[in-house]
Amino acid sequence: MTTSNDARLRPDSLAVHAGREDLRALGVHATPIDLSSTSPLPGVEPGGDAYERLATGGDIGDGSAVYQRLWNPTVARFESALAQLEGAETAVAFASGMAAVSAVLMAARQRRGSHAVALRPLYGGTDHLLATGLLGTETTFVDSIDAVARAVRPDTGLVVVETPANPTLELIDLDALVAAAGAAPVLVDNTFATPVLQRPLRHGAALSLHSATKYIGGHGDVLGGVVACDDDWAHALRPIRAITGAIAHPFSAYLMHRGLQTLPLRVRAQQAAAEVVARALVEMPGVRSVRFPGLDGCDPAGLVGAGRQMAGPGSMIAIDVGSAARAAAIAEGVELFTHAVSLGSVDSLIQHPSSLTHRPVAAEAKPHPGVLRLSIGLEDPADLIDDLERAIELADRHGTLSHSAAGMRGETAEATSATRSRAAAARP
Ligand SMILES: *Cc1c(COP(=O)(O)O)cnc(C)c1O
């Protein structure tokens, strides 16, 4: 797929047109979805050559796609588009964000060594995968860039970081982090920022990873992951993807590719709404603290404000409402927000990280039980603010009633354990 003409396009135009360069010649306007699980082979020898090429990480070139687990044209279109948006040589798409994280860990082991350095906080699933050592990676968890520099060893295959971080929106200075990592390649989980707001490869990261389930899909109806990187990394990732069967389904790739067309628009509109909601939350009684990269104090290094790294604060907000019981009551009391895991959808979501997404995370790295994570969608922010105000008011009214009936201690313990059992039942 040619990309030379489009190097001149600006990001918003790329989002609409990338990966669609051949459609006019094909005589179609929307991208075809190629569902073939297998492909006719041109002959025994060229078929074998094509298999060899794909199984060792190569590109399809003008050969056969052979088998969907090795290559799929619809997936390749999405990869081409995402790579262009990230300013990367190429991209490799997976069935989920966690499939992408797993493949990167395996590739890093193979390429450089089995030690990883992980800067917390991270997405709960990534933290869990690293902490269990399930894929043979030995991980040193750290909590500062200085500690990254101290933890890196000759056999460090990967430094893992997320910025803004899940769930508390910490911002990491990627220039400083890449310098601290030295020769070790840096993987940035760019899920929260999207390529619209942040392009980690520009700051020296080796890999930029997305749970495309979130903003890229954008409508809560597709599971997928993608890694933007150079050709060498892609050559390592594709065989792992083929062996483990982790390639994205073509229909998912179609939806993720379509999602890219409105990504810049959605990200900017959701971000504008999040700014309004975050400022209202700061003033709201019962909200102890608000973390949002657009607020004073949440961006000490000027990564967003001075535009050093991000083009805007995004649309994720974390609030501390003081206790697990109050957090649970608010999550259960909202009506316009949906109480659900995930983020980045056109509709607003709220969830309680310490009992849900970050439940498997070690105690010392777990978010405070009073923290709620909000993903702001495309609703009118005034309606979202009304919803939060009402839920907080309701939570406090209930809190007061059970306080007088059972005492604060008992009420808190009860609400917490009820939340726990529900979260355990709901966890995927
Ligand atoms: C959701 C998420 C993941 C995992 O992605 P899945 O598509 O759910 O497998 C990884 N990183 C971040 C930051 C996420 O939010």
GROMACS .gro file of C-alpha atoms and ligand atoms in nm:
model
  443
    1MET     CA    1   0.000   0.000   0.000
    2THR     CA    2   0.159   0.326  -0.110
    3THR     CA    3   0.198   0.595   0.150
    4SER     CA    4   0.431   0.834  -0.032
    5ASN     CA    5   0.160   1.082  -0.141
    6ASP     CA    6   0.008   1.092   0.203
    7ALA     CA    7   0.325   1.187   0.383
    8ARG     CA    8   0.224   1.540   0.284
    9LEU     CA    9  -0.121   1.517   0.440
   10ARG     CA   10  -0.190   1.669   0.780
   11PRO     CA   11  -0.300   1.434   1.062
   12ASP     CA   12  -0.677   1.504   1.034
   13SER     CA   13  -0.670   1.428   0.661
   14LEU     CA   14  -0.456   1.120   0.717
   15ALA     CA   15  -0.707   0.992   0.972
   16VAL     CA   16  -0.978   1.004   0.705
   17HIS     CA   17  -0.778   0.871   0.409
   18ALA     CA   18  -0.485   0.657   0.528
   19GLY     CA   19  -0.508   0.289   0.442
   20ARG     CA   20  -0.762   0.369   0.169
   21GLU     CA   21  -0.521   0.478  -0.104
   22ASP     CA   22  -0.624   0.204  -0.347
   23LEU     CA   23  -1.002   0.226  -0.305
   24ARG     CA   24  -1.062   0.449  -0.608
   25ALA     CA   25  -0.869   0.210  -0.832
   26LEU     CA   26  -1.072  -0.076  -0.688
   27GLY     CA   27  -1.390   0.111  -0.777
   28VAL     CA   28  -1.521   0.115  -0.420
   29HIS     CA   29  -1.573   0.388  -0.164
   30ALA     CA   30  -1.572   0.195   0.166
   31THR     CA   31  -1.302  -0.056   0.260
   32PRO     CA   32  -1.377  -0.418   0.170
   33ILE     CA   33  -1.374  -0.673   0.453
   34ASP     CA   34  -1.173  -0.979   0.350
   35LEU     CA   35  -1.296  -1.272   0.558
   36SER     CA   36  -1.098  -1.548   0.381
   37SER     CA   37  -0.945  -1.779   0.637
   38THR     CA   38  -0.727  -1.926   0.364
   39SER     CA   39  -0.604  -1.802   0.025
   40PRO     CA   40  -0.557  -1.990  -0.303
   41LEU     CA   41  -0.188  -2.056  -0.366
   42PRO     CA   42  -0.035  -1.972  -0.704
   43GLY     CA   43   0.170  -2.296  -0.700
   44VAL     CA   44   0.354  -2.522  -0.458
   45GLU     CA   45   0.681  -2.335  -0.470
   46PRO     CA   46   0.551  -1.974  -0.465
   47GLY     CA   47   0.300  -2.084  -0.198
   48GLY     CA   48   0.581  -2.218   0.015
   49ASP     CA   49   0.786  -1.905  -0.042
   50ALA     CA   50   0.493  -1.686   0.063
   51TYR     CA   51   0.443  -1.895   0.376
   52GLU     CA   52   0.813  -1.874   0.463
   53ARG     CA   53   0.816  -1.500   0.413
   54LEU     CA   54   0.510  -1.434   0.631
   55ALA     CA   55   0.598  -1.689   0.901
   56THR     CA   56   0.937  -1.523   0.951
   57GLY     CA   57   0.782  -1.179   0.994
   58GLY     CA   58   0.796  -1.040   0.641
   59ASP     CA   59   0.541  -0.830   0.457
   60ILE     CA   60   0.307  -0.985   0.199
   61GLY     CA   61   0.475  -0.805  -0.095
   62ASP     CA   62   0.310  -0.943  -0.410
   63GLY     CA   63   0.278  -1.296  -0.267
   64SER     CA   64  -0.022  -1.487  -0.135
   65ALA     CA   65  -0.173  -1.411   0.208
   66VAL     CA   66  -0.166  -1.793   0.263
   67TYR     CA   67  -0.371  -1.810   0.585
   68GLN     CA   68  -0.554  -1.551   0.791
   69ARG     CA   69  -0.345  -1.615   1.103
   70LEU     CA   70  -0.039  -1.498   0.903
   71TRP     CA   71  -0.181  -1.206   0.704
   72ASN     CA   72  -0.509  -1.038   0.627
   73PRO     CA   73  -0.558  -0.747   0.385
   74THR     CA   74  -0.824  -0.575   0.600
   75VAL     CA   75  -0.596  -0.592   0.903
   76ALA     CA   76  -0.307  -0.460   0.691
   77ARG     CA   77  -0.513  -0.155   0.586
   78PHE     CA   78  -0.573  -0.061   0.949
   79GLU     CA   79  -0.205  -0.117   1.031
   80SER     CA   80  -0.095   0.110   0.747
   81ALA     CA   81  -0.331   0.386   0.860
   82LEU     CA   82  -0.234   0.365   1.228
   83ALA     CA   83   0.137   0.364   1.141
   84GLN     CA   84   0.092   0.682   0.938
   85LEU     CA   85  -0.087   0.853   1.227
   86GLU     CA   86   0.184   0.751   1.474
   87GLY     CA   87   0.463   0.853   1.235
   88ALA     CA   88   0.594   0.494   1.245
   89GLU     CA   89   0.739   0.273   0.971
   90THR     CA   90   0.475   0.012   1.033
   91ALA     CA   91   0.225  -0.132   1.279
   92VAL     CA   92   0.109  -0.478   1.385
   93ALA     CA   93  -0.254  -0.533   1.491
   94PHE     CA   94  -0.374  -0.781   1.751
   95ALA     CA   95  -0.698  -0.932   1.877
   96SER     CA   96  -0.679  -0.721   2.196
   97GLY     CA   97  -0.457  -0.476   2.378
   98MET     CA   98  -0.336  -0.754   2.609
   99ALA     CA   99  -0.248  -0.975   2.309
  100ALA     CA  100  -0.035  -0.683   2.187
  101VAL     CA  101   0.134  -0.638   2.528
  102SER     CA  102   0.203  -1.014   2.545
  103ALA     CA  103   0.359  -1.022   2.198
  104VAL     CA  104   0.583  -0.724   2.279
  105LEU     CA  105   0.706  -0.895   2.599
  106MET     CA  106   0.784  -1.214   2.405
  107ALA     CA  107   0.958  -1.024   2.125
  108ALA     CA  108   1.165  -0.822   2.374
  109ARG     CA  109   1.281  -1.143   2.547
  110GLN     CA  110   1.381  -1.288   2.213
  111ARG     CA  111   1.555  -0.975   2.086
  112ARG     CA  112   1.735  -0.845   2.393
  113GLY     CA  113   1.673  -1.024   2.720
  114SER     CA  114   1.413  -1.140   2.968
  115HIS     CA  115   1.440  -0.855   3.218
  116ALA     CA  116   1.185  -0.574   3.207
  117VAL     CA  117   1.159  -0.248   3.397
  118ALA     CA  118   0.804  -0.127   3.453
  119LEU     CA  119   0.721   0.223   3.569
  120ARG     CA  120   0.404   0.220   3.777
  121PRO     CA  121   0.118   0.302   3.764
  122LEU     CA  122   0.017   0.083   3.471
  123TYR     CA  123  -0.305  -0.067   3.343
  124GLY     CA  124  -0.403  -0.346   3.587
  125GLY     CA  125  -0.381  -0.621   3.324
  126THR     CA  126  -0.031  -0.519   3.217
  127ASP     CA  127   0.082  -0.489   3.579
  128HIS     CA  128  -0.065  -0.834   3.652
  129LEU     CA  129   0.098  -0.996   3.346
  130LEU     CA  130   0.437  -0.855   3.444
  131ALA     CA  131   0.401  -0.936   3.815
  132THR     CA  132   0.310  -1.301   3.752
  133GLY     CA  133   0.607  -1.354   3.520
  134LEU     CA  134   0.374  -1.568   3.312
  135LEU     CA  135   0.567  -1.508   2.991
  136GLY     CA  136   0.909  -1.563   3.147
  137THR     CA  137   0.982  -1.196   3.198
  138GLU     CA  138   1.148  -1.092   3.523
  139THR     CA  139   1.018  -0.745   3.606
  140THR     CA  140   1.159  -0.473   3.828
  141PHE     CA  141   0.877  -0.236   3.920
  142VAL     CA  142   0.979   0.125   3.983
  143ASP     CA  143   0.795   0.449   4.055
  144SER     CA  144   1.021   0.720   3.914
  145ILE     CA  145   1.233   0.797   3.610
  146ASP     CA  146   1.547   0.805   3.830
  147ALA     CA  147   1.465   0.455   3.950
  148VAL     CA  148   1.433   0.339   3.587
  149ALA     CA  149   1.794   0.445   3.524
  150ARG     CA  150   1.906   0.246   3.832
  151ALA     CA  151   1.702  -0.063   3.742
  152VAL     CA  152   1.815  -0.104   3.379
  153ARG     CA  153   2.058  -0.396   3.329
  154PRO     CA  154   2.246  -0.533   3.028
  155ASP     CA  155   1.973  -0.797   2.986
  156THR     CA  156   1.686  -0.547   3.008
  157GLY     CA  157   1.477  -0.618   2.701
  158LEU     CA  158   1.211  -0.357   2.761
  159VAL     CA  159   1.111  -0.056   2.966
  160VAL     CA  160   0.733  -0.035   3.001
  161VAL     CA  161   0.554   0.293   3.067
  162GLU     CA  162   0.208   0.440   3.033
  163THR     CA  163   0.136   0.812   3.002
  164PRO     CA  164  -0.113   0.941   3.095
  165ALA     CA  165  -0.117   0.646   3.332
  166ASN     CA  166  -0.413   0.430   3.421
  167PRO     CA  167  -0.602   0.507   3.644
  168THR     CA  168  -0.456   0.815   3.811
  169LEU     CA  169  -0.344   1.017   3.506
  170GLU     CA  170   0.020   1.064   3.609
  171LEU     CA  171   0.222   1.212   3.324
  172ILE     CA  172   0.565   1.077   3.238
  173ASP     CA  173   0.824   1.290   3.056
  174LEU     CA  174   0.912   1.061   2.765
  175ASP     CA  175   1.232   1.244   2.665
  176ALA     CA  176   1.365   1.198   3.019
  177LEU     CA  177   1.242   0.840   3.040
  178VAL     CA  178   1.402   0.738   2.710
  179ALA     CA  179   1.730   0.894   2.827
  180ALA     CA  180   1.705   0.700   3.156
  181ALA     CA  181   1.639   0.374   2.969
  182GLY     CA  182   1.967   0.410   2.779
  183ALA     CA  183   2.004   0.123   2.531
  184ALA     CA  184   1.689  -0.054   2.651
  185PRO     CA  185   1.392  -0.008   2.416
  186VAL     CA  186   1.092   0.178   2.557
  187LEU     CA  187   0.732   0.062   2.513
  188VAL     CA  188   0.477   0.339   2.565
  189ASP     CA  189   0.115   0.243   2.622
  190ASN     CA  190  -0.043   0.532   2.430
  191THR     CA  191  -0.403   0.419   2.483
  192PHE     CA  192  -0.515   0.724   2.686
  193ALA     CA  193  -0.350   0.985   2.463
  194THR     CA  194  -0.406   0.837   2.114
  195PRO     CA  195  -0.183   0.951   1.825
  196VAL     CA  196  -0.399   1.264   1.806
  197LEU     CA  197  -0.247   1.397   2.130
  198GLN     CA  198   0.087   1.218   2.160
  199ARG     CA  199   0.334   1.037   1.929
  200PRO     CA  200   0.580   0.851   2.150
  201LEU     CA  201   0.815   0.749   1.866
  202ARG     CA  202   0.899   1.118   1.819
  203HIS     CA  203   1.040   1.115   2.172
  204GLY     CA  204   1.258   0.810   2.108
  205ALA     CA  205   1.025   0.531   2.221
  206ALA     CA  206   1.070   0.208   2.022
  207LEU     CA  207   0.705   0.104   2.040
  208SER     CA  208   0.372   0.280   2.083
  209LEU     CA  209   0.093   0.046   2.188
  210HIS     CA  210  -0.285   0.088   2.196
  211SER     CA  211  -0.575  -0.096   2.335
  212ALA     CA  212  -0.774  -0.007   2.022
  213THR     CA  213  -1.077  -0.125   2.218
  214LYS     CA  214  -1.078   0.222   2.369
  215TYR     CA  215  -1.052   0.551   2.175
  216ILE     CA  216  -0.954   0.402   1.838
  217GLY     CA  217  -1.265   0.184   1.815
  218GLY     CA  218  -1.444   0.456   2.005
  219HIS     CA  219  -1.793   0.306   2.021
  220GLY     CA  220  -1.754   0.023   2.273
  221ASP     CA  221  -1.815  -0.246   2.011
  222VAL     CA  222  -1.473  -0.386   1.921
  223LEU     CA  223  -1.180  -0.549   2.100
  224GLY     CA  224  -0.837  -0.494   1.949
  225GLY     CA  225  -0.478  -0.389   1.999
  226VAL     CA  226  -0.203  -0.242   1.784
  227VAL     CA  227   0.168  -0.167   1.810
  228ALA     CA  228   0.335   0.105   1.601
  229CYS     CA  229   0.708   0.040   1.555
  230ASP     CA  230   0.992   0.004   1.305
  231ASP     CA  231   1.031  -0.283   1.056
  232ASP     CA  232   1.274  -0.474   1.280
  233TRP     CA  233   1.025  -0.490   1.566
  234ALA     CA  234   0.747  -0.580   1.324
  235HIS     CA  235   0.959  -0.870   1.196
  236ALA     CA  236   0.984  -0.997   1.553
  237LEU     CA  237   0.617  -0.935   1.640
  238ARG     CA  238   0.448  -1.090   1.336
  239PRO     CA  239   0.580  -1.447   1.382
  240ILE     CA  240   0.478  -1.434   1.749
  241ARG     CA  241   0.134  -1.313   1.646
  242ALA     CA  242   0.112  -1.597   1.391
  243ILE     CA  243   0.227  -1.869   1.633
  244THR     CA  244   0.005  -1.757   1.919
  245GLY     CA  245  -0.295  -1.687   1.695
  246ALA     CA  246  -0.327  -1.330   1.819
  247ILE     CA  247  -0.408  -1.148   1.494
  248ALA     CA  248  -0.705  -0.910   1.492
  249HIS     CA  249  -1.021  -1.039   1.325
  250PRO     CA  250  -1.085  -0.865   0.990
  251PHE     CA  251  -1.418  -0.727   1.104
  252SER     CA  252  -1.252  -0.582   1.415
  253ALA     CA  253  -0.980  -0.435   1.194
  254TYR     CA  254  -1.250  -0.280   0.973
  255LEU     CA  255  -1.413  -0.118   1.276
  256MET     CA  256  -1.082   0.005   1.418
  257HIS     CA  257  -0.988   0.148   1.077
  258ARG     CA  258  -1.326   0.321   1.051
  259GLY     CA  259  -1.278   0.450   1.404
  260LEU     CA  260  -0.960   0.629   1.296
  261GLN     CA  261  -1.161   0.848   1.056
  262THR     CA  262  -1.340   1.027   1.340
  263LEU     CA  263  -1.066   0.984   1.603
  264PRO     CA  264  -0.928   1.342   1.591
  265LEU     CA  265  -1.279   1.486   1.604
  266ARG     CA  266  -1.389   1.262   1.890
  267VAL     CA  267  -1.072   1.312   2.091
  268ARG     CA  268  -1.096   1.691   2.070
  269ALA     CA  269  -1.470   1.705   2.144
  270GLN     CA  270  -1.446   1.461   2.436
  271GLN     CA  271  -1.147   1.653   2.567
  272ALA     CA  272  -1.339   1.984   2.556
  273ALA     CA  273  -1.623   1.823   2.752
  274ALA     CA  274  -1.376   1.671   3.000
  275GLU     CA  275  -1.223   2.015   3.067
  276VAL     CA  276  -1.567   2.146   3.167
  277VAL     CA  277  -1.648   1.840   3.381
  278ALA     CA  278  -1.305   1.844   3.552
  279ARG     CA  279  -1.339   2.213   3.647
  280ALA     CA  280  -1.688   2.152   3.783
  281LEU     CA  281  -1.562   1.855   3.987
  282VAL     CA  282  -1.295   2.074   4.148
  283GLU     CA  283  -1.576   2.291   4.289
  284MET     CA  284  -1.805   2.003   4.385
  285PRO     CA  285  -1.853   1.939   4.757
  286GLY     CA  286  -1.761   1.583   4.846
  287VAL     CA  287  -1.486   1.554   4.585
  288ARG     CA  288  -1.152   1.558   4.768
  289SER     CA  289  -0.925   1.582   4.466
  290VAL     CA  290  -0.940   1.579   4.090
  291ARG     CA  291  -0.669   1.454   3.859
  292PHE     CA  292  -0.693   1.576   3.502
  293PRO     CA  293  -0.386   1.667   3.296
  294GLY     CA  294  -0.545   2.001   3.203
  295LEU     CA  295  -0.562   2.124   3.565
  296ASP     CA  296  -0.292   2.327   3.740
  297GLY     CA  297  -0.078   2.097   3.949
  298CYS     CA  298  -0.146   1.786   3.738
  299ASP     CA  299   0.115   1.879   3.477
  300PRO     CA  300   0.420   2.005   3.667
  301ALA     CA  301   0.663   1.947   3.378
  302GLY     CA  302   0.449   2.135   3.124
  303LEU     CA  303   0.406   1.825   2.908
  304VAL     CA  304   0.053   1.930   2.812
  305GLY     CA  305   0.038   2.299   2.900
  306ALA     CA  306   0.360   2.390   2.722
  307GLY     CA  307   0.289   2.137   2.448
  308ARG     CA  308   0.620   1.957   2.505
  309GLN     CA  309   0.466   1.614   2.467
  310MET     CA  310   0.089   1.624   2.441
  311ALA     CA  311  -0.139   1.835   2.225
  312GLY     CA  312  -0.407   1.832   2.496
  313PRO     CA  313  -0.511   1.674   2.825
  314GLY     CA  314  -0.741   1.402   2.685
  315SER     CA  315  -1.074   1.305   2.833
  316MET     CA  316  -0.995   1.081   3.130
  317ILE     CA  317  -1.049   1.212   3.483
  318ALA     CA  318  -0.972   1.054   3.820
  319ILE     CA  319  -1.143   1.177   4.136
  320ASP     CA  320  -1.094   1.088   4.499
  321VAL     CA  321  -1.420   1.085   4.691
  322GLY     CA  322  -1.265   0.974   5.019
  323SER     CA  323  -1.373   0.615   5.072
  324ALA     CA  324  -1.462   0.293   4.893
  325ALA     CA  325  -1.817   0.319   5.025
  326ARG     CA  326  -1.873   0.668   4.882
  327ALA     CA  327  -1.705   0.568   4.554
  328ALA     CA  328  -1.932   0.262   4.527
  329ALA     CA  329  -2.243   0.464   4.602
  330ILE     CA  330  -2.154   0.721   4.335
  331ALA     CA  331  -2.068   0.457   4.071
  332GLU     CA  332  -2.401   0.290   4.145
  333GLY     CA  333  -2.593   0.616   4.164
  334VAL     CA  334  -2.513   0.769   3.824
  335GLU     CA  335  -2.769   0.737   3.546
  336LEU     CA  336  -2.621   0.905   3.238
  337PHE     CA  337  -2.272   0.763   3.297
  338THR     CA  338  -2.258   0.386   3.263
  339HIS     CA  339  -2.093   0.203   3.551
  340ALA     CA  340  -1.864  -0.019   3.345
  341VAL     CA  341  -1.503  -0.106   3.281
  342SER     CA  342  -1.331   0.027   2.965
  343LEU     CA  343  -1.298   0.384   2.837
  344GLY     CA  344  -1.269   0.602   2.531
  345SER     CA  345  -1.620   0.544   2.404
  346VAL     CA  346  -1.859   0.811   2.268
  347ASP     CA  347  -2.061   0.763   2.588
  348SER     CA  348  -1.933   0.835   2.937
  349LEU     CA  349  -1.822   0.554   3.168
  350ILE     CA  350  -1.733   0.541   3.537
  351GLN     CA  351  -1.559   0.266   3.731
  352HIS     CA  352  -1.390   0.194   4.065
  353PRO     CA  353  -1.029   0.093   3.986
  354SER     CA  354  -0.926  -0.059   4.320
  355SER     CA  355  -1.205  -0.317   4.305
  356LEU     CA  356  -1.214  -0.367   3.927
  357THR     CA  357  -0.940  -0.281   3.673
  358HIS     CA  358  -0.665  -0.265   3.936
  359ARG     CA  359  -0.793  -0.544   4.158
  360PRO     CA  360  -0.504  -0.784   4.078
  361VAL     CA  361  -0.238  -0.514   4.137
  362ALA     CA  362  -0.006  -0.550   4.440
  363ALA     CA  363  -0.126  -0.362   4.750
  364GLU     CA  364   0.155  -0.105   4.740
  365ALA     CA  365   0.065  -0.005   4.383
  366LYS     CA  366  -0.312  -0.018   4.413
  367PRO     CA  367  -0.503   0.308   4.367
  368HIS     CA  368  -0.666   0.457   4.677
  369PRO     CA  369  -1.008   0.295   4.741
  370GLY     CA  370  -1.174   0.636   4.718
  371VAL     CA  371  -1.066   0.682   4.355
  372LEU     CA  372  -1.316   0.671   4.070
  373ARG     CA  373  -1.208   0.681   3.705
  374LEU     CA  374  -1.425   0.872   3.459
  375SER     CA  375  -1.410   0.845   3.083
  376ILE     CA  376  -1.587   1.145   2.932
  377GLY     CA  377  -1.785   1.094   2.613
  378LEU     CA  378  -1.970   1.318   2.370
  379GLU     CA  379  -2.269   1.409   2.589
  380ASP     CA  380  -2.333   1.772   2.683
  381PRO     CA  381  -2.098   1.825   2.980
  382ALA     CA  382  -2.375   2.006   3.170
  383ASP     CA  383  -2.577   1.681   3.173
  384LEU     CA  384  -2.273   1.487   3.294
  385ILE     CA  385  -2.217   1.739   3.574
  386ASP     CA  386  -2.585   1.718   3.677
  387ASP     CA  387  -2.556   1.338   3.685
  388LEU     CA  388  -2.245   1.344   3.906
  389GLU     CA  389  -2.390   1.608   4.138
  390ARG     CA  390  -2.705   1.407   4.185
  391ALA     CA  391  -2.517   1.080   4.244
  392ILE     CA  392  -2.289   1.245   4.502
  393GLU     CA  393  -2.584   1.402   4.679
  394LEU     CA  394  -2.764   1.067   4.682
  395ALA     CA  395  -2.454   0.888   4.812
  396ASP     CA  396  -2.423   1.136   5.097
  397ARG     CA  397  -2.791   1.114   5.186
  398HIS     CA  398  -2.766   0.731   5.207
  399GLY     CA  399  -2.434   0.757   5.389
  400THR     CA  400  -2.593   0.981   5.655
  401LEU     CA  401  -2.891   0.749   5.700
  402SER     CA  402  -2.687   0.432   5.746
  403HIS     CA  403  -2.443   0.626   5.962
  404SER     CA  404  -2.712   0.689   6.217
  405ALA     CA  405  -2.846   0.332   6.183
  406ALA     CA  406  -2.528   0.120   6.177
  407GLY     CA  407  -2.231   0.350   6.237
  408MET     CA  408  -1.981   0.467   5.974
  409ARG     CA  409  -1.738   0.180   6.026
  410GLY     CA  410  -1.991  -0.098   5.970
  411GLU     CA  411  -2.154   0.077   5.678
  412THR     CA  412  -1.818   0.125   5.506
  413ALA     CA  413  -1.714  -0.236   5.552
  414GLU     CA  414  -2.045  -0.363   5.425
  415ALA     CA  415  -2.051  -0.147   5.113
  416THR     CA  416  -1.692  -0.244   5.036
  417SER     CA  417  -1.749  -0.616   5.053
  418ALA     CA  418  -2.070  -0.589   4.849
  419THR     CA  419  -1.877  -0.400   4.582
  420ARG     CA  420  -1.603  -0.663   4.590
  421SER     CA  421  -1.831  -0.957   4.530
  422ARG     CA  422  -2.010  -0.783   4.247
  423ALA     CA  423  -1.680  -0.685   4.087
  424ALA     CA  424  -1.552  -1.043   4.114
  425ALA     CA  425  -1.863  -1.172   3.942
  426ALA     CA  426  -1.836  -0.914   3.663
  427ARG     CA  427  -1.463  -0.935   3.593
  428PRO     CA  428  -1.392  -1.068   3.245
  429LIG     C1  429  -0.775  -0.163   2.825
  429LIG     C2  430  -0.631  -0.135   2.830
  429LIG     C3  431  -0.538  -0.234   2.795
  429LIG     C4  432  -0.579  -0.374   2.756
  429LIG     O1  433  -0.647  -0.375   2.634
  429LIG     P1  434  -0.759  -0.485   2.595
  429LIG     O2  435  -0.801  -0.439   2.458
  429LIG     O3  436  -0.868  -0.476   2.697
  429LIG     O4  437  -0.691  -0.617   2.595
  429LIG     C5  438  -0.404  -0.200   2.798
  429LIG     N1  439  -0.364  -0.077   2.834
  429LIG     C6  440  -0.451   0.020   2.870
  429LIG     C7  441  -0.401   0.155   2.910
  429LIG     C8  442  -0.587  -0.006   2.869
  429LIG     O5  443  -0.673   0.090   2.905
   0.00000   0.00000   0.00000
